[in-house]
Amino acid sequence: MGETWNKKERQKKKDKEKKEKAEKMRERKENPSKSKSLDDMMAYVDENGNISATPPDPKKRKEIKLEDIEIGVPEYVHSEEDQFRTGKITFFNHEKGFGFIKDLVSQESIFVHINNLPGPVNENDKVIFEVEKGPRGLSAVNVKMGE
């Protein structure tokens, strides 16, 4: 069986792309000035964690004792102040029974379900609440109406 017109066109296209690729490769070999040297690609991190093109000044280097480096997670002290947060209800869907509270301190948006509310609420109501880790993220519980 002979080649169809489609097969011929596909083969022409492949050949054309191969030629273009070979041409680009040949140009890159002839003109290596476009590629960067290792020094041009090098980036440095300063003492504040910012990326810069110049190496840090060795005179500004600070010595740190090995004993001062703390490895591990520091002990978390659970305090009563951390439990209650204040926020404002930014969205509430009365039909579906859920909404979101924006924490006034951290500006986090926290999910709240109608079962955790003391009564009917409206958007922009100030509330006091506790945060609990739910299956889909943070969730507000023990919600009380604020001032």
Short mmCIF file of N, CA and C in Angstrom, two decimals, residues 30-108:
data_model
loop_
_atom_site.label_atom_id
_atom_site.label_comp_id
_atom_site.label_asym_id
_atom_site.label_seq_id
_atom_site.Cartn_x
_atom_site.Cartn_y
_atom_site.Cartn_z
N GLU A 30 28.10 27.71 17.32
CA GLU A 30 28.87 28.78 16.70
C GLU A 30 28.91 30.03 17.58
N ASN A 31 27.82 30.35 18.26
CA ASN A 31 27.72 31.56 19.08
C ASN A 31 27.53 31.20 20.56
N PRO A 32 28.60 30.82 21.24
CA PRO A 32 28.46 30.45 22.65
C PRO A 32 28.31 31.66 23.57
N SER A 33 28.31 32.89 23.03
CA SER A 33 28.25 34.09 23.87
C SER A 33 26.90 34.24 24.56
N LYS A 34 25.86 33.63 24.03
CA LYS A 34 24.54 33.75 24.65
C LYS A 34 24.49 32.99 25.98
N SER A 35 25.21 31.89 26.07
CA SER A 35 25.17 31.11 27.31
C SER A 35 25.95 31.84 28.39
N LYS A 36 25.52 31.68 29.63
CA LYS A 36 26.14 32.37 30.75
C LYS A 36 27.21 31.49 31.38
N SER A 37 28.20 32.15 31.95
CA SER A 37 29.23 31.40 32.66
C SER A 37 28.71 31.07 34.06
N LEU A 38 29.42 30.22 34.76
CA LEU A 38 29.01 29.82 36.11
C LEU A 38 28.95 31.02 37.05
N ASP A 39 29.90 31.95 36.92
CA ASP A 39 29.92 33.14 37.77
C ASP A 39 28.69 34.01 37.54
N ASP A 40 28.22 34.08 36.29
CA ASP A 40 27.03 34.88 35.99
C ASP A 40 25.77 34.25 36.58
N MET A 41 25.76 32.94 36.68
CA MET A 41 24.58 32.24 37.20
C MET A 41 24.58 32.13 38.72
N MET A 42 25.69 32.45 39.36
CA MET A 42 25.82 32.29 40.80
C MET A 42 25.01 33.36 41.53
N ALA A 43 24.33 32.97 42.60
CA ALA A 43 23.58 33.90 43.44
C ALA A 43 24.02 33.68 44.89
N TYR A 44 24.01 34.75 45.66
CA TYR A 44 24.43 34.70 47.05
C TYR A 44 23.27 35.10 47.95
N VAL A 45 23.30 34.61 49.17
CA VAL A 45 22.27 34.96 50.14
C VAL A 45 22.94 35.79 51.24
N ASP A 46 22.38 36.99 51.50
CA ASP A 46 22.97 37.84 52.54
C ASP A 46 22.46 37.45 53.92
N GLU A 47 22.89 38.20 54.95
CA GLU A 47 22.55 37.84 56.33
C GLU A 47 21.06 37.95 56.64
N ASN A 48 20.32 38.68 55.80
CA ASN A 48 18.88 38.83 56.00
C ASN A 48 18.07 37.82 55.20
N GLY A 49 18.76 36.97 54.44
CA GLY A 49 18.07 35.96 53.65
C GLY A 49 17.67 36.43 52.26
N ASN A 50 18.14 37.60 51.85
CA ASN A 50 17.83 38.12 50.52
C ASN A 50 18.87 37.65 49.52
N ILE A 51 18.43 37.39 48.29
CA ILE A 51 19.35 36.95 47.24
C ILE A 51 20.01 38.17 46.61
N SER A 52 21.34 38.11 46.45
CA SER A 52 22.07 39.22 45.82
C SER A 52 23.08 38.66 44.83
N ALA A 53 23.55 39.52 43.93
CA ALA A 53 24.50 39.10 42.91
C ALA A 53 25.94 39.16 43.41
N THR A 54 26.17 39.90 44.49
CA THR A 54 27.53 40.04 45.01
C THR A 54 27.72 39.15 46.23
N PRO A 55 28.92 38.60 46.39
CA PRO A 55 29.17 37.75 47.57
C PRO A 55 29.14 38.58 48.85
N PRO A 56 28.79 37.97 49.98
CA PRO A 56 28.74 38.72 51.24
C PRO A 56 30.13 39.15 51.68
N ASP A 57 30.18 40.25 52.43
CA ASP A 57 31.44 40.79 52.92
C ASP A 57 31.94 39.92 54.07
N PRO A 58 33.15 39.35 53.94
CA PRO A 58 33.65 38.48 55.01
C PRO A 58 33.92 39.24 56.31
N LYS A 59 34.07 40.57 56.28
CA LYS A 59 34.31 41.35 57.49
C LYS A 59 33.06 41.42 58.36
N LYS A 60 31.88 41.32 57.74
CA LYS A 60 30.62 41.40 58.48
C LYS A 60 30.19 40.05 59.05
N ARG A 61 30.97 39.05 58.80
CA ARG A 61 30.62 37.69 59.22
C ARG A 61 30.63 37.59 60.74
N LYS A 62 29.59 36.92 61.28
CA LYS A 62 29.49 36.75 62.72
C LYS A 62 29.73 35.28 63.06
N GLU A 63 30.48 35.06 64.12
CA GLU A 63 30.74 33.70 64.58
C GLU A 63 29.63 33.29 65.55
N ILE A 64 29.11 32.09 65.37
CA ILE A 64 28.06 31.56 66.24
C ILE A 64 28.58 30.29 66.88
N LYS A 65 28.40 30.20 68.19
CA LYS A 65 28.85 29.01 68.91
C LYS A 65 27.90 27.86 68.61
N LEU A 66 28.45 26.66 68.54
CA LEU A 66 27.63 25.49 68.26
C LEU A 66 26.59 25.25 69.35
N GLU A 67 26.93 25.62 70.59
CA GLU A 67 26.00 25.40 71.70
C GLU A 67 24.77 26.29 71.59
N ASP A 68 24.91 27.43 70.89
CA ASP A 68 23.79 28.37 70.77
C ASP A 68 22.74 27.90 69.76
N ILE A 69 23.10 26.96 68.90
CA ILE A 69 22.16 26.48 67.89
C ILE A 69 21.25 25.44 68.53
N GLU A 70 19.95 25.72 68.49
CA GLU A 70 18.98 24.83 69.10
C GLU A 70 18.33 23.97 68.02
N ILE A 71 18.49 22.68 68.15
CA ILE A 71 17.91 21.76 67.18
C ILE A 71 16.67 21.15 67.79
N GLY A 72 15.58 21.19 67.06
CA GLY A 72 14.33 20.63 67.56
C GLY A 72 13.27 21.70 67.71
N VAL A 73 12.12 21.28 68.13
CA VAL A 73 10.99 22.19 68.29
C VAL A 73 10.95 22.66 69.74
N PRO A 74 10.89 23.97 69.96
CA PRO A 74 10.83 24.45 71.33
C PRO A 74 9.52 24.03 71.99
N GLU A 75 9.55 23.90 73.30
CA GLU A 75 8.38 23.48 74.07
C GLU A 75 7.29 24.53 73.93
N TYR A 76 6.07 24.10 73.58
CA TYR A 76 4.95 25.01 73.41
C TYR A 76 4.17 25.09 74.72
N VAL A 77 4.02 26.30 75.23
CA VAL A 77 3.28 26.51 76.46
C VAL A 77 1.87 26.94 76.06
N HIS A 78 0.89 26.12 76.39
CA HIS A 78 -0.49 26.39 76.03
C HIS A 78 -1.08 27.35 77.06
N SER A 79 -1.43 28.56 76.65
CA SER A 79 -1.97 29.53 77.59
C SER A 79 -3.44 29.80 77.28
N GLU A 80 -4.14 30.34 78.26
CA GLU A 80 -5.57 30.62 78.11
C GLU A 80 -5.81 31.73 77.09
N GLU A 81 -4.87 32.70 76.98
CA GLU A 81 -5.06 33.81 76.06
C GLU A 81 -5.09 33.34 74.61
N ASP A 82 -4.31 32.29 74.30
CA ASP A 82 -4.26 31.80 72.93
C ASP A 82 -5.56 31.13 72.51
N GLN A 83 -6.35 30.66 73.48
CA GLN A 83 -7.54 29.91 73.13
C GLN A 83 -8.61 30.80 72.51
N PHE A 84 -8.92 31.94 73.12
CA PHE A 84 -9.99 32.78 72.63
C PHE A 84 -9.46 33.85 71.69
N ARG A 85 -10.11 33.97 70.55
CA ARG A 85 -9.74 34.97 69.56
C ARG A 85 -10.95 35.86 69.30
N THR A 86 -10.69 37.04 68.77
CA THR A 86 -11.78 37.92 68.37
C THR A 86 -11.75 38.04 66.86
N GLY A 87 -12.92 38.21 66.28
CA GLY A 87 -12.99 38.32 64.84
C GLY A 87 -14.30 38.91 64.39
N LYS A 88 -14.44 38.99 63.07
CA LYS A 88 -15.63 39.56 62.47
C LYS A 88 -16.15 38.59 61.42
N ILE A 89 -17.45 38.36 61.39
CA ILE A 89 -18.03 37.45 60.40
C ILE A 89 -18.01 38.17 59.05
N THR A 90 -17.24 37.63 58.10
CA THR A 90 -17.12 38.26 56.79
C THR A 90 -18.12 37.70 55.79
N PHE A 91 -18.55 36.46 56.00
CA PHE A 91 -19.50 35.83 55.09
C PHE A 91 -20.30 34.81 55.88
N PHE A 92 -21.62 34.77 55.63
CA PHE A 92 -22.43 33.71 56.24
C PHE A 92 -23.58 33.38 55.32
N ASN A 93 -23.71 32.08 54.98
CA ASN A 93 -24.79 31.59 54.13
C ASN A 93 -25.82 30.94 55.04
N HIS A 94 -26.96 31.63 55.22
CA HIS A 94 -28.00 31.13 56.13
C HIS A 94 -28.66 29.87 55.59
N GLU A 95 -28.75 29.73 54.27
CA GLU A 95 -29.39 28.55 53.68
C GLU A 95 -28.57 27.29 53.92
N LYS A 96 -27.26 27.39 53.75
CA LYS A 96 -26.39 26.21 53.90
C LYS A 96 -25.84 26.07 55.32
N GLY A 97 -25.90 27.13 56.12
CA GLY A 97 -25.52 27.03 57.51
C GLY A 97 -24.03 27.08 57.78
N PHE A 98 -23.28 27.85 57.00
CA PHE A 98 -21.86 27.99 57.28
C PHE A 98 -21.41 29.39 56.89
N GLY A 99 -20.22 29.76 57.35
CA GLY A 99 -19.66 31.06 57.02
C GLY A 99 -18.20 31.12 57.38
N PHE A 100 -17.66 32.34 57.36
CA PHE A 100 -16.25 32.53 57.66
C PHE A 100 -16.08 33.72 58.59
N ILE A 101 -15.16 33.55 59.54
CA ILE A 101 -14.81 34.61 60.48
C ILE A 101 -13.39 35.05 60.17
N LYS A 102 -13.17 36.36 60.06
CA LYS A 102 -11.81 36.87 59.85
C LYS A 102 -11.25 37.27 61.21
N ASP A 103 -10.15 36.61 61.58
CA ASP A 103 -9.48 36.89 62.85
C ASP A 103 -8.92 38.31 62.79
N LEU A 104 -9.22 39.13 63.80
CA LEU A 104 -8.78 40.52 63.79
C LEU A 104 -7.28 40.67 63.99
N VAL A 105 -6.63 39.69 64.61
CA VAL A 105 -5.19 39.77 64.86
C VAL A 105 -4.40 39.24 63.67
N SER A 106 -4.68 37.99 63.28
CA SER A 106 -3.88 37.35 62.23
C SER A 106 -4.45 37.53 60.84
N GLN A 107 -5.66 38.08 60.71
CA GLN A 107 -6.34 38.27 59.43
C GLN A 107 -6.61 36.96 58.71
N GLU A 108 -6.64 35.84 59.45
CA GLU A 108 -6.95 34.54 58.87
C GLU A 108 -8.45 34.43 58.68
#
